């Protein structure tokens, strides 16, 4: 297949591009390189040294013999060029990662909220409108998030996107299927909730074939392809905005920084290893909905864990100290979470669950590049409300614990 990977320079986009190219697909990365600019804005860098996207593609060609094409294009702001590019490229499938993906970054200031909403909502809508206008019948696979469901204790498993409900009708109860109600916990998660409505509309109105993947928190850094050459290495974020919880704990353990548990650490979240993410994309591509069918929604996660249990596990494995810090986020202190992921299991996903070997691989990568870490950028200080910001600002421990 000819596959366009929008956002193919990012944390999941790059290994996905390599994985699909390795399977023999013709891969076209489309990216505006905004993630690299955000590093510059924040004054942080990936723990792992990243080559330019052109250099990454050159090394991949050298290693595998396969070409990955790169197109510099801003999906959110260059609508006419998006149409032109689609008409020229004519992909069979489009994988859409091209959104600002960090919840803390989206809540940093009003400007960051506005950027995240403008960027993410426009990117998705421009793509949908351009697919309709150009008449290109590509299967659109979108990287959504488990966070659209919200993180309150439901007391029942979270289904894959849809909920069967009964409403009172004049002649008794009437059953219907609705999108699972969204309860986003950040401006970023809100944009993915808005995406769902746009997908529903374009599938129903224009017969677009769409799959939405509600992904959990990714851990790990390598896939089979990123291991193949030093310059194919994936980006790896440790900072308080872009680093995600388990990877942060592993990096913190590697550099002797106390593990930064927010609040009581009672938050339960869904997780997936990076290698499984790229496999799930492959599986989703093999199971496209037909035109006229509803949006296909998968829960792309393999296990759930409580944050404090992860901290305890990493501490036992590495001897790290655990610190309970004031939570910069407005979220439930404690929640339970049970999630269905039957569809990927039925398609053949054989989940990689937390394993000592893969966890210590992350610690080893972090130790190797420890000299690139700015310890002052480890604390998470983007606060969800002004009240929380004040509390954090007056608590020196929240700003630095090491
Ligand atoms: N947390 C800590 N300590 C830390 C960092 C985070 O206790 O040092 C806590 C947070 O307060 C939160 C939980 O860990 O309760 C998860 O935070 P996270 O930063 O690992 O994940 P999140 O902000 O939810 O976002 C990440 C990705 C996002 C993706 C989402 C999947 O950045 O792109 O959509 O995971 S999910 O969480 O399932 O919505």
GROMACS .gro file of C-alpha atoms and ligand atoms in nm:
model
  441
    1UNK     CA    1   0.000   0.000   0.000
    2UNK     CA    2   0.098   0.363  -0.038
    3UNK     CA    3   0.066   0.500   0.314
    4UNK     CA    4   0.092   0.862   0.428
    5UNK     CA    5   0.204   0.907   0.788
    6UNK     CA    6   0.105   1.254   0.902
    7UNK     CA    7   0.322   1.350   1.198
    8UNK     CA    8   0.573   1.083   1.094
    9UNK     CA    9   0.865   1.260   1.264
   10UNK     CA   10   0.714   1.221   1.613
   11UNK     CA   11   0.748   0.975   1.901
   12UNK     CA   12   0.503   0.717   1.762
   13UNK     CA   13   0.499   0.846   1.401
   14UNK     CA   14   0.866   0.771   1.334
   15UNK     CA   15   0.869   0.406   1.454
   16UNK     CA   16   0.535   0.353   1.274
   17UNK     CA   17   0.687   0.482   0.948
   18UNK     CA   18   0.982   0.245   0.989
   19UNK     CA   19   0.759  -0.050   1.076
   20UNK     CA   20   0.534   0.001   0.772
   21UNK     CA   21   0.828   0.061   0.540
   22UNK     CA   22   0.987  -0.257   0.672
   23UNK     CA   23   0.668  -0.446   0.583
   24UNK     CA   24   0.714  -0.328   0.223
   25UNK     CA   25   0.466  -0.041   0.211
   26UNK     CA   26   0.550   0.282   0.027
   27UNK     CA   27   0.566   0.534   0.311
   28UNK     CA   28   0.526   0.912   0.281
   29UNK     CA   29   0.594   1.115   0.594
   30UNK     CA   30   0.415   1.448   0.612
   31UNK     CA   31   0.529   1.669   0.898
   32UNK     CA   32   0.569   2.041   0.975
   33UNK     CA   33   0.847   1.958   1.227
   34UNK     CA   34   0.655   2.154   1.493
   35UNK     CA   35   0.759   1.908   1.764
   36UNK     CA   36   1.122   2.004   1.705
   37UNK     CA   37   1.025   2.373   1.730
   38UNK     CA   38   0.845   2.307   2.057
   39UNK     CA   39   1.168   2.161   2.197
   40UNK     CA   40   1.333   2.490   2.105
   41UNK     CA   41   1.050   2.692   2.261
   42UNK     CA   42   1.072   2.493   2.586
   43UNK     CA   43   1.451   2.484   2.585
   44UNK     CA   44   1.460   2.106   2.622
   45UNK     CA   45   1.580   1.828   2.398
   46UNK     CA   46   1.504   1.464   2.341
   47UNK     CA   47   1.712   1.247   2.574
   48UNK     CA   48   1.828   1.061   2.264
   49UNK     CA   49   2.013   1.262   1.997
   50UNK     CA   50   1.786   1.284   1.694
   51UNK     CA   51   1.908   1.316   1.339
   52UNK     CA   52   1.713   1.542   1.101
   53UNK     CA   53   1.418   1.377   0.929
   54UNK     CA   54   1.602   1.379   0.596
   55UNK     CA   55   1.902   1.211   0.759
   56UNK     CA   56   1.679   0.955   0.929
   57UNK     CA   57   1.527   0.865   0.591
   58UNK     CA   58   1.872   0.846   0.429
   59UNK     CA   59   2.001   0.604   0.696
   60UNK     CA   60   1.686   0.393   0.664
   61UNK     CA   61   1.741   0.364   0.289
   62UNK     CA   62   2.101   0.259   0.355
   63UNK     CA   63   1.995   0.001   0.618
   64UNK     CA   64   1.688  -0.146   0.449
   65UNK     CA   65   1.701  -0.046   0.084
   66UNK     CA   66   1.352   0.107   0.127
   67UNK     CA   67   1.271   0.470   0.055
   68UNK     CA   68   1.067   0.679   0.298
   69UNK     CA   69   0.956   1.004   0.134
   70UNK     CA   70   0.937   1.325   0.336
   71UNK     CA   71   0.701   1.618   0.268
   72UNK     CA   72   0.728   1.937   0.476
   73UNK     CA   73   0.368   2.046   0.514
   74UNK     CA   74   0.156   2.208   0.783
   75UNK     CA   75  -0.176   2.028   0.782
   76UNK     CA   76  -0.349   2.287   1.001
   77UNK     CA   77  -0.248   2.603   0.814
   78UNK     CA   78  -0.188   2.510   0.450
   79UNK     CA   79  -0.519   2.375   0.329
   80UNK     CA   80  -0.464   2.434  -0.045
   81UNK     CA   81  -0.125   2.261  -0.029
   82UNK     CA   82  -0.283   1.970   0.160
   83UNK     CA   83  -0.528   1.916  -0.127
   84UNK     CA   84  -0.252   1.947  -0.384
   85UNK     CA   85  -0.031   1.702  -0.197
   86UNK     CA   86  -0.317   1.450  -0.160
   87UNK     CA   87  -0.392   1.471  -0.533
   88UNK     CA   88  -0.027   1.408  -0.617
   89UNK     CA   89   0.039   1.137  -0.358
   90UNK     CA   90  -0.298   0.949  -0.384
   91UNK     CA   91  -0.240   0.737  -0.070
   92UNK     CA   92  -0.436   0.415  -0.004
   93UNK     CA   93  -0.423   0.489   0.367
   94UNK     CA   94  -0.351   0.797   0.579
   95UNK     CA   95  -0.234   0.765   0.937
   96UNK     CA   96  -0.299   1.083   1.128
   97UNK     CA   97  -0.063   1.158   1.418
   98UNK     CA   98  -0.023   1.527   1.328
   99UNK     CA   99  -0.152   1.677   1.652
  100UNK     CA  100   0.006   1.843   1.957
  101UNK     CA  101  -0.001   1.548   2.197
  102UNK     CA  102   0.103   1.665   2.545
  103UNK     CA  103  -0.166   1.741   2.803
  104UNK     CA  104   0.065   1.955   3.025
  105UNK     CA  105   0.184   2.161   2.725
  106UNK     CA  106  -0.179   2.221   2.627
  107UNK     CA  107  -0.252   2.357   2.977
  108UNK     CA  108   0.061   2.570   3.018
  109UNK     CA  109  -0.091   2.908   2.934
  110UNK     CA  110  -0.392   3.038   2.742
  111UNK     CA  111  -0.167   3.068   2.435
  112UNK     CA  112  -0.083   2.698   2.456
  113UNK     CA  113  -0.451   2.607   2.486
  114UNK     CA  114  -0.532   2.816   2.179
  115UNK     CA  115  -0.241   2.670   1.981
  116UNK     CA  116  -0.335   2.312   2.068
  117UNK     CA  117  -0.702   2.355   1.977
  118UNK     CA  118  -0.629   2.550   1.655
  119UNK     CA  119  -0.361   2.309   1.546
  120UNK     CA  120  -0.533   1.982   1.628
  121UNK     CA  121  -0.888   2.063   1.525
  122UNK     CA  122  -0.783   2.236   1.202
  123UNK     CA  123  -0.542   1.958   1.111
  124UNK     CA  124  -0.813   1.695   1.145
  125UNK     CA  125  -1.081   1.897   0.971
  126UNK     CA  126  -0.855   2.007   0.684
  127UNK     CA  127  -0.766   1.645   0.622
  128UNK     CA  128  -1.129   1.533   0.622
  129UNK     CA  129  -1.245   1.816   0.394
  130UNK     CA  130  -0.953   1.756   0.156
  131UNK     CA  131  -1.025   1.382   0.134
  132UNK     CA  132  -1.384   1.457   0.036
  133UNK     CA  133  -1.291   1.734  -0.209
  134UNK     CA  134  -1.021   1.533  -0.388
  135UNK     CA  135  -1.233   1.215  -0.386
  136UNK     CA  136  -0.942   1.009  -0.260
  137UNK     CA  137  -1.079   0.695  -0.099
  138UNK     CA  138  -0.803   0.643   0.157
  139UNK     CA  139  -0.858   0.459   0.484
  140UNK     CA  140  -0.798   0.719   0.754
  141UNK     CA  141  -0.645   0.580   1.075
  142UNK     CA  142  -0.633   0.837   1.355
  143UNK     CA  143  -0.435   0.826   1.677
  144UNK     CA  144  -0.687   0.917   1.943
  145UNK     CA  145  -0.653   0.871   2.316
  146UNK     CA  146  -0.799   0.670   2.603
  147UNK     CA  147  -0.834   1.009   2.773
  148UNK     CA  148  -1.151   1.088   2.575
  149UNK     CA  149  -1.337   0.856   2.813
  150UNK     CA  150  -1.224   1.050   3.120
  151UNK     CA  151  -1.074   0.902   3.432
  152UNK     CA  152  -1.349   0.865   3.688
  153UNK     CA  153  -1.431   0.523   3.833
  154UNK     CA  154  -1.712   0.380   3.621
  155UNK     CA  155  -1.751   0.043   3.788
  156UNK     CA  156  -1.777  -0.133   3.449
  157UNK     CA  157  -1.540  -0.205   3.161
  158UNK     CA  158  -1.497   0.078   2.911
  159UNK     CA  159  -1.625  -0.049   2.574
  160UNK     CA  160  -1.451   0.024   2.243
  161UNK     CA  161  -1.592   0.365   2.157
  162UNK     CA  162  -1.965   0.296   2.160
  163UNK     CA  163  -2.218   0.248   2.435
  164UNK     CA  164  -2.559   0.082   2.413
  165UNK     CA  165  -2.816   0.286   2.602
  166UNK     CA  166  -3.191   0.280   2.653
  167UNK     CA  167  -3.401   0.592   2.638
  168UNK     CA  168  -3.763   0.645   2.735
  169UNK     CA  169  -3.983   0.653   2.424
  170UNK     CA  170  -4.366   0.692   2.407
  171UNK     CA  171  -4.403   0.317   2.349
  172UNK     CA  172  -4.157   0.203   2.616
  173UNK     CA  173  -3.779   0.179   2.619
  174UNK     CA  174  -3.584   0.231   2.299
  175UNK     CA  175  -3.230   0.101   2.257
  176UNK     CA  176  -2.965   0.299   2.076
  177UNK     CA  177  -2.591   0.303   2.026
  178UNK     CA  178  -2.408   0.627   2.103
  179UNK     CA  179  -2.046   0.740   2.110
  180UNK     CA  180  -1.921   0.679   2.464
  181UNK     CA  181  -1.968   1.014   2.643
  182UNK     CA  182  -1.645   1.213   2.644
  183UNK     CA  183  -1.496   1.360   2.960
  184UNK     CA  184  -1.162   1.510   2.856
  185UNK     CA  185  -0.921   1.606   3.133
  186UNK     CA  186  -0.711   1.865   2.943
  187UNK     CA  187  -0.733   2.096   2.641
  188UNK     CA  188  -0.533   1.836   2.449
  189UNK     CA  189  -0.772   1.552   2.538
  190UNK     CA  190  -1.060   1.784   2.448
  191UNK     CA  191  -0.927   1.816   2.091
  192UNK     CA  192  -0.930   1.438   2.051
  193UNK     CA  193  -1.289   1.437   2.176
  194UNK     CA  194  -1.379   1.697   1.913
  195UNK     CA  195  -1.204   1.485   1.649
  196UNK     CA  196  -1.448   1.203   1.727
  197UNK     CA  197  -1.748   1.417   1.633
  198UNK     CA  198  -1.584   1.524   1.306
  199UNK     CA  199  -1.512   1.160   1.220
  200UNK     CA  200  -1.870   1.061   1.295
  201UNK     CA  201  -2.000   1.336   1.066
  202UNK     CA  202  -1.769   1.265   0.771
  203UNK     CA  203  -1.824   0.888   0.789
  204UNK     CA  204  -2.199   0.938   0.788
  205UNK     CA  205  -2.218   1.228   0.538
  206UNK     CA  206  -1.944   1.140   0.289
  207UNK     CA  207  -1.883   0.771   0.348
  208UNK     CA  208  -1.520   0.826   0.455
  209UNK     CA  209  -1.359   0.510   0.590
  210UNK     CA  210  -1.221   0.596   0.934
  211UNK     CA  211  -1.061   0.408   1.222
  212UNK     CA  212  -1.001   0.589   1.552
  213UNK     CA  213  -0.748   0.436   1.790
  214UNK     CA  214  -0.797   0.527   2.154
  215UNK     CA  215  -0.441   0.479   2.269
  216UNK     CA  216  -0.316   0.455   2.627
  217UNK     CA  217   0.014   0.588   2.764
  218UNK     CA  218   0.308   0.463   2.562
  219UNK     CA  219   0.618   0.329   2.734
  220UNK     CA  220   0.950   0.206   2.596
  221UNK     CA  221   1.167   0.373   2.337
  222UNK     CA  222   1.289   0.116   2.087
  223UNK     CA  223   1.120  -0.093   1.822
  224UNK     CA  224   1.284  -0.361   1.609
  225UNK     CA  225   1.368  -0.098   1.345
  226UNK     CA  226   1.485   0.189   1.567
  227UNK     CA  227   1.740  -0.053   1.719
  228UNK     CA  228   1.900  -0.109   1.380
  229UNK     CA  229   2.114   0.206   1.368
  230UNK     CA  230   2.216   0.480   1.612
  231UNK     CA  231   2.063   0.742   1.380
  232UNK     CA  232   1.729   0.561   1.354
  233UNK     CA  233   1.684   0.606   1.729
  234UNK     CA  234   1.348   0.734   1.844
  235UNK     CA  235   1.296   1.062   2.027
  236UNK     CA  236   1.260   1.021   2.404
  237UNK     CA  237   1.106   1.289   2.624
  238UNK     CA  238   1.185   1.324   2.992
  239UNK     CA  239   1.071   1.680   3.067
  240UNK     CA  240   0.766   1.778   3.274
  241UNK     CA  241   0.556   1.860   2.967
  242UNK     CA  242   0.624   1.583   2.716
  243UNK     CA  243   0.765   1.299   2.924
  244UNK     CA  244   0.499   1.043   3.012
  245UNK     CA  245   0.473   0.879   3.348
  246UNK     CA  246   0.639   0.537   3.324
  247UNK     CA  247   0.918   0.653   3.092
  248UNK     CA  248   0.976   0.947   3.328
  249UNK     CA  249   1.006   0.718   3.629
  250UNK     CA  250   1.258   0.500   3.444
  251UNK     CA  251   1.467   0.799   3.338
  252UNK     CA  252   1.448   0.951   3.685
  253UNK     CA  253   1.569   0.621   3.832
  254UNK     CA  254   1.858   0.619   3.583
  255UNK     CA  255   1.984   0.962   3.690
  256UNK     CA  256   1.918   0.930   4.063
  257UNK     CA  257   1.624   1.173   4.064
  258UNK     CA  258   1.342   1.086   4.309
  259UNK     CA  259   1.038   0.947   4.125
  260UNK     CA  260   0.781   1.225   4.086
  261UNK     CA  261   0.443   1.081   4.186
  262UNK     CA  262   0.162   1.337   4.157
  263UNK     CA  263  -0.074   1.347   4.455
  264UNK     CA  264  -0.142   1.006   4.608
  265UNK     CA  265  -0.045   0.827   4.287
  266UNK     CA  266  -0.387   0.662   4.294
  267UNK     CA  267  -0.450   0.747   3.926
  268UNK     CA  268  -0.507   0.431   3.722
  269UNK     CA  269  -0.417   0.459   3.355
  270UNK     CA  270  -0.398   0.238   3.046
  271UNK     CA  271  -0.055   0.151   2.901
  272UNK     CA  272   0.094   0.008   2.583
  273UNK     CA  273   0.452  -0.064   2.475
  274UNK     CA  274   0.579   0.126   2.170
  275UNK     CA  275   0.635  -0.198   1.978
  276UNK     CA  276   0.268  -0.288   2.027
  277UNK     CA  277   0.160   0.061   1.910
  278UNK     CA  278   0.320   0.008   1.569
  279UNK     CA  279   0.180  -0.346   1.547
  280UNK     CA  280  -0.169  -0.214   1.628
  281UNK     CA  281  -0.145   0.037   1.342
  282UNK     CA  282  -0.054  -0.250   1.109
  283UNK     CA  283  -0.355  -0.450   1.237
  284UNK     CA  284  -0.591  -0.153   1.206
  285UNK     CA  285  -0.481  -0.105   0.844
  286UNK     CA  286  -0.568  -0.468   0.771
  287UNK     CA  287  -0.923  -0.426   0.899
  288UNK     CA  288  -1.058  -0.111   0.731
  289UNK     CA  289  -1.426  -0.026   0.759
  290UNK     CA  290  -1.628  -0.008   0.437
  291UNK     CA  291  -1.768   0.317   0.303
  292UNK     CA  292  -2.098   0.391   0.478
  293UNK     CA  293  -1.999   0.200   0.793
  294UNK     CA  294  -1.971   0.380   1.125
  295UNK     CA  295  -1.624   0.486   1.246
  296UNK     CA  296  -1.435   0.183   1.374
  297UNK     CA  297  -1.300   0.250   1.724
  298UNK     CA  298  -1.036   0.038   1.897
  299UNK     CA  299  -0.898   0.072   2.249
  300UNK     CA  300  -0.524   0.060   2.180
  301UNK     CA  301  -0.391  -0.044   2.520
  302UNK     CA  302  -0.274  -0.368   2.673
  303UNK     CA  303  -0.282  -0.324   3.053
  304UNK     CA  304  -0.380  -0.084   3.330
  305UNK     CA  305  -0.171   0.027   3.627
  306UNK     CA  306  -0.191   0.265   3.919
  307UNK     CA  307   0.078   0.536   3.914
  308UNK     CA  308   0.203   0.463   4.269
  309UNK     CA  309   0.231   0.090   4.188
  310UNK     CA  310   0.450   0.176   3.889
  311UNK     CA  311   0.667   0.398   4.109
  312UNK     CA  312   0.699   0.118   4.366
  313UNK     CA  313   0.791  -0.132   4.095
  314UNK     CA  314   1.058   0.098   3.944
  315UNK     CA  315   1.191   0.178   4.293
  316UNK     CA  316   1.224  -0.193   4.376
  317UNK     CA  317   1.395  -0.260   4.046
  318UNK     CA  318   1.643   0.028   4.066
  319UNK     CA  319   1.665   0.137   4.431
  320UNK     CA  320   1.519   0.481   4.342
  321UNK     CA  321   1.350   0.699   4.603
  322UNK     CA  322   0.978   0.785   4.557
  323UNK     CA  323   0.842   1.139   4.624
  324UNK     CA  324   0.474   1.225   4.651
  325UNK     CA  325   0.432   1.579   4.512
  326UNK     CA  326   0.145   1.827   4.489
  327UNK     CA  327  -0.046   1.738   4.173
  328UNK     CA  328  -0.023   2.010   3.901
  329UNK     CA  329  -0.330   1.858   3.732
  330UNK     CA  330  -0.698   1.872   3.813
  331UNK     CA  331  -0.777   1.500   3.814
  332UNK     CA  332  -0.928   1.240   4.046
  333UNK     CA  333  -0.684   1.136   4.321
  334UNK     CA  334  -0.788   0.776   4.287
  335UNK     CA  335  -0.974   0.594   4.010
  336UNK     CA  336  -1.033   0.241   3.890
  337UNK     CA  337  -1.011   0.151   3.525
  338UNK     CA  338  -1.115  -0.160   3.334
  339UNK     CA  339  -1.084  -0.142   2.956
  340UNK     CA  340  -1.195  -0.371   2.676
  341UNK     CA  341  -0.942  -0.436   2.399
  342UNK     CA  342  -1.102  -0.745   2.245
  343UNK     CA  343  -1.082  -0.624   1.885
  344UNK     CA  344  -0.702  -0.604   1.867
  345UNK     CA  345  -0.669  -0.936   2.050
  346UNK     CA  346  -0.905  -1.091   1.794
  347UNK     CA  347  -0.691  -0.950   1.511
  348UNK     CA  348  -0.386  -1.125   1.657
  349UNK     CA  349  -0.221  -0.875   1.894
  350UNK     CA  350  -0.002  -1.063   2.141
  351UNK     CA  351   0.049  -0.796   2.408
  352UNK     CA  352   0.389  -0.704   2.546
  353UNK     CA  353   0.324  -0.643   2.914
  354UNK     CA  354   0.558  -0.477   3.165
  355UNK     CA  355   0.871  -0.686   3.166
  356UNK     CA  356   1.190  -0.634   3.359
  357UNK     CA  357   1.399  -0.667   3.039
  358UNK     CA  358   1.216  -0.396   2.848
  359UNK     CA  359   1.199  -0.172   3.154
  360UNK     CA  360   1.571  -0.200   3.213
  361UNK     CA  361   1.635  -0.132   2.843
  362UNK     CA  362   1.482   0.215   2.898
  363UNK     CA  363   1.700   0.267   3.206
  364UNK     CA  364   2.006   0.168   3.002
  365UNK     CA  365   1.919   0.414   2.723
  366UNK     CA  366   1.867   0.686   2.985
  367UNK     CA  367   2.203   0.609   3.150
  368UNK     CA  368   2.378   0.621   2.815
  369UNK     CA  369   2.246   0.970   2.740
  370UNK     CA  370   2.223   1.099   3.100
  371UNK     CA  371   2.462   1.384   3.017
  372UNK     CA  372   2.190   1.532   2.790
  373UNK     CA  373   1.939   1.570   3.076
  374UNK     CA  374   1.877   1.910   3.233
  375UNK     CA  375   1.759   1.814   3.583
  376UNK     CA  376   1.581   2.147   3.626
  377UNK     CA  377   1.341   2.045   3.345
  378UNK     CA  378   1.231   1.721   3.513
  379UNK     CA  379   0.955   1.859   3.745
  380UNK     CA  380   0.607   1.893   3.591
  381UNK     CA  381   0.503   2.253   3.657
  382UNK     CA  382   0.229   2.323   3.399
  383UNK     CA  383  -0.071   2.373   3.627
  384UNK     CA  384  -0.431   2.301   3.528
  385UNK     CA  385  -0.579   2.607   3.707
  386UNK     CA  386  -0.455   2.935   3.849
  387UNK     CA  387  -0.520   2.812   4.206
  388UNK     CA  388  -0.309   2.503   4.148
  389UNK     CA  389  -0.035   2.719   3.992
  390UNK     CA  390  -0.022   2.932   4.306
  391UNK     CA  391   0.003   2.627   4.530
  392UNK     CA  392   0.284   2.482   4.321
  393UNK     CA  393   0.471   2.811   4.303
  394UNK     CA  394   0.466   2.831   4.682
  395UNK     CA  395   0.590   2.477   4.725
  396UNK     CA  396   0.961   2.458   4.646
  397UNK     CA  397   0.951   2.077   4.651
  398UNK     CA  398   0.704   2.074   4.360
  399UNK     CA  399   0.954   2.271   4.152
  400UNK     CA  400   1.260   2.069   4.239
  401UNK     CA  401   1.313   1.757   4.443
  402UNK     CA  402   1.673   1.692   4.352
  403LIG     N1  403   0.207   1.156   3.652
  403LIG     C1  404   0.278   1.146   3.771
  403LIG     N2  405   0.408   1.183   3.770
  403LIG     C2  406   0.473   1.228   3.658
  403LIG     C3  407   0.402   1.236   3.536
  403LIG     C4  408   0.268   1.200   3.537
  403LIG     O1  409   0.225   1.106   3.873
  403LIG     O2  410   0.592   1.259   3.667
  403LIG     C5  411   0.066   1.118   3.647
  403LIG     C6  412  -0.028   1.226   3.594
  403LIG     O3  413  -0.068   1.316   3.697
  403LIG     C7  414  -0.141   1.143   3.536
  403LIG     C8  415  -0.072   1.015   3.488
  403LIG     O4  416   0.054   1.011   3.555
  403LIG     O5  417  -0.230   1.108   3.635
  403LIG     C9  418  -0.049   1.007   3.339
  403LIG     O6  419   0.026   1.120   3.293
  403LIG     P1  420   0.111   1.112   3.158
  403LIG     O7  421   0.187   1.240   3.145
  403LIG     O8  422   0.188   0.986   3.155
  403LIG     O9  423  -0.001   1.095   3.045
  403LIG     P2  424  -0.107   1.197   2.982
  403LIG    O10  425  -0.081   1.337   3.019
  403LIG    O11  426  -0.242   1.143   3.012
  403LIG    O12  427  -0.083   1.187   2.825
  403LIG    C10  428  -0.016   1.080   2.761
  403LIG    C11  429   0.028   1.127   2.622
  403LIG    C12  430  -0.095   1.156   2.538
  403LIG    C13  431  -0.185   1.034   2.534
  403LIG    C14  432  -0.222   0.992   2.675
  403LIG    C15  433  -0.297   0.862   2.679
  403LIG    O13  434   0.111   1.242   2.631
  403LIG    O14  435  -0.055   1.192   2.406
  403LIG    O15  436  -0.302   1.063   2.463
  403LIG    O16  437  -0.099   0.968   2.750
  403LIG     S1  438  -0.411   0.861   2.812
  403LIG    O17  439  -0.343   0.901   2.935
  403LIG    O18  440  -0.462   0.727   2.823
  403LIG    O19  441  -0.514   0.958   2.784
   0.00000   0.00000   0.00000
